[in-house]
Amino acid sequence: MRDANPQTIYLKDYTVPEYLIENVELSFILDEEKTRVVSKLTMLKNPLSHSQDSTLILHGEGLELIRVAIDEQPLNETQYQQSNECLNIDSVPQDKTFIVEIGNTINPKANTALEGLYLSSTMLCTQCEAEGFRKITYFLDRPDVMCSFKTTLIGDKDKYPVLLSNGNKIAEGELQNNRHWVAWEDPFKKPCYLFALVAGQLECIEDSFTTMSGRDISLQIFVEQSDIDKCDHAMQSLKNSMRWDEQTYGREYDLDLYMIVAVGHFNMGAMENKGLNVFNTKFVLARPDTATDSDYEHIEGVIGHEYFHNWSGNRITCRDWFQLSLKEGFTVFRDQEFTADQTSKAVKRIEDVKMLRTRQFAEDAGPLSHPIRPDSYIEINNFYTLTVYEKGAEVVRMIQTLVGKTGFRKGSDLYFQRYDGQAVTCDDFVSTMEEANDIDFEQFRRWYSQAGTPVLEIEQEYNQQLKTHSITIRQSCAPTPRQPAKQPLHIPIQLGLLAADGSVADICLDDHAPCKEILIELKEQQQTFVFEKLEERPVVSLLRGFSAPVNVKMQQSLEELAFLLSHDTDTFNRWEAAHKMSSQIIFGLMDDIKQGKDLELNPLLVQSYQTILQQSWDDLSYLSLLLSLPAENYLAGQMEVIDVDAIHKARVFVEQSLAEQLQNQFLELYQRYHKEESGQFDAGTIGRRRIKNICLGYLVKLESTESYQIVEEQFKTAKNMTDQMAALAVITDSANPNKLMCLDSFYQQWKDEALVIDKWFTLQACSSSDDSFNTVQDLTQHPAFELTNPNRVRSLIGAFSQANQLHFHAANGQGYNFLANQIIALNLINPQVASRMVSGLTQWKRFDENRQSLMKKALEKIINTPDISKDVYEIASKSLVPG
Ligand SMILES: [Zn+2]
């Protein structure tokens, strides 16, 4: 609960731990309501600490202490003090190792916050990152205290036939009263946030992997019995990840066993606990009839992410939580590259950039803006942000762009070798890259300390006489909280030039050898680059592959964008041209709406779509992206004052006009690929399903009887979830009279599959139909809805407030009030998830005055709730700070 004054923690206050733990022996007597924990810590004074204090302070929250002993001498109550957050033990030995023995109990069933040890259905499991271990027992709960763990689990044989923890299983046996025990030992030193235990009635699929040095690793995935037929894809993904990390980074797995457990109640996506990953079921379970193509891809990405953490996170971890991006930025970058290699590089890059630009850029421009290495926090759980993860990955990507792939591998080899077994900083990572490549990243380091999204303003001038084309780039960055003035950043810009006939022009810049593509480095506030030997004015393709996380302001006519869409050789910029063109057209229509003009679609967009549709494409997923309009939240991010109604109206008008004018082409493509549907999962079939469903979306915008028939037919006969879901999504968003019938039959069909029912909630929460707010409100009363399950909360309340811009931001404020009430209800149940939900309200400054005042009122209502958690308090109060 909230202290009178929630304490802010600062990076500048970091000091080394006063004590170290060499090893810990834990034992658990497991019980739903009263688990007994005994912990035996071998400790010593840290030789690097300058503190003269002989008090040992251990972290612990919500624990029932039974006993404390030092070197086998039980302490009496005058020798230690307990507070809400700590246990202070007086005068521990300063000049030798000593053993602290602690006994305490915890109540997993009452733990609805899902941090520490908790109950998910009938299974006991843990989540310790960031500071959950202190809810299990007293400990030095900080990532720079690393030690080896030996864990013994004792439990009832029927309730807990499977008993798992980190490392390798070393012994097991039977006990009286139908109980049994298993002992685990993890030989690798680790911080306690990587500790895990799982106990329950679980089934497992097994496989094995032979590493590059020829060691056999046993692989196991544990799930509840009813899910045992949905694990094959996860297992294959794990093997792909292991192979990829060997091939790409030379990293081999270290233990003899790798386990994954899927858990239904989970605050995050997944957790990389050493040797025992705990996953949200959402990122493990998949069967063609229950999971979509994008679920399959996300599962592979998340399995990869957690596996890659074994090196970038576990063997080398963070010195303190301000360094979170050290492990997350690097690991997200690694999983992005992995997915790109497994699927389509172009599509993966575009998808990642779309997410970054709509969601991270908004975070960067809002009241909670922070650098990828934050300098203060109240609750660290609030800093598992898009900035730390996604922008963090972009910063690592820029390092790779600047030093090249070979240089990056040299740097990562040195990093893994030098810091193995240590807890280090972002700066250590950057220094290693510098040293391995003999390069200076002094200025580049500002990406770690400066918040906000830089803006690049571009001016161009062609000189007929000199045959030169100059590009002037000016960088700036708006002030962010506590950072009023920004310094210039070191920005890598990948660039190409196109001649008027669409061919690639040679690039002649200064003393570089002529080339077809060049990396220019912007370091000053303003710099001019002069390209020579150009017989005519070129068309510039700037920031290829989105080589830096910036906003670009460059005058580009629709004709120039259409030209780039036809000729650019860079797949990212080609898509970007289509995206910019449709955005510009939608903004033009919004102006027309404001002025009460009749709307008319610019024929250039139809022509461009026609051209694209006539070409032949190998990568149909990429084609689908070219034919998709910018999302409403992306368009909102481009506006000074967000007008949700105009955005929706203009965008729907474009969709409908395209559908009318291109219906024959859309229908032809739809039928062709629908006929070829094979139910397979290779890139080709996934692409065919994707383009087919894009066409279906356009066709249904016609709201014609024929199009309703097509989509209902697909809904009823679909053999896989991708097709069934695509059809139902389109139906839910249309005026189709059979909508409720379809939603109901879907519910009846899937009511026993929690993850599918999550989708059912989300579809309705995101619908643009007029009745969508009432539907969402009613759904909170649905028997399948529960606030204690984070996936359910995200699928309904999260989806409505974060993905239904039109109805969440209704001018009467009903959406805001609804969200505030849900957050208040959730605050005591699960502070971490509650605080995530506040993000729907944090961007209030971007709206008109009426909405601003309604959103502020909702935030104030949240803050004034009695017993507000510090998680929710931090986000809500920071959102309201003026400035
Ligand atoms: Zn991670």
PDB file of C-alpha atoms in Angstrom, residues 760-767 772 775-776 779 795-797 799-801 803-804:
ATOM      1  CA  TRP A 760     -13.549 -13.023 -28.531  1.00  0.00           C
ATOM      2  CA  PHE A 761     -13.444 -10.335 -25.849  1.00  0.00           C
ATOM      3  CA  THR A 762     -10.864  -8.307 -27.764  1.00  0.00           C
ATOM      4  CA  LEU A 763     -12.804  -8.306 -31.025  1.00  0.00           C
ATOM      5  CA  GLN A 764     -15.822  -6.797 -29.354  1.00  0.00           C
ATOM      6  CA  ALA A 765     -13.734  -4.342 -27.345  1.00  0.00           C
ATOM      7  CA  CYS A 766     -12.144  -3.026 -30.547  1.00  0.00           C
ATOM      8  CA  SER A 767     -15.288  -2.784 -32.635  1.00  0.00           C
ATOM      9  CA  SER A 772     -19.415  -0.924 -28.658  1.00  0.00           C
ATOM     10  CA  THR A 775     -21.107  -4.096 -25.206  1.00  0.00           C
ATOM     11  CA  VAL A 776     -17.840  -3.622 -23.329  1.00  0.00           C
ATOM     12  CA  LEU A 779     -18.958  -7.928 -21.043  1.00  0.00           C
ATOM     13  CA  SER A 795      -8.277  -8.612 -23.665  1.00  0.00           C
ATOM     14  CA  LEU A 796     -11.260  -6.493 -22.656  1.00  0.00           C
ATOM     15  CA  ILE A 797     -10.285  -3.389 -20.677  1.00  0.00           C
ATOM     16  CA  ALA A 799      -8.062  -3.547 -25.736  1.00  0.00           C
ATOM     17  CA  PHE A 800     -10.944  -1.112 -25.345  1.00  0.00           C
ATOM     18  CA  SER A 801      -8.853   1.667 -23.783  1.00  0.00           C
ATOM     19  CA  ALA A 803      -7.064   0.022 -29.284  1.00  0.00           C
ATOM     20  CA  ASN A 804     -10.554   1.458 -29.634  1.00  0.00           C
TER      21      ASN A 804
END
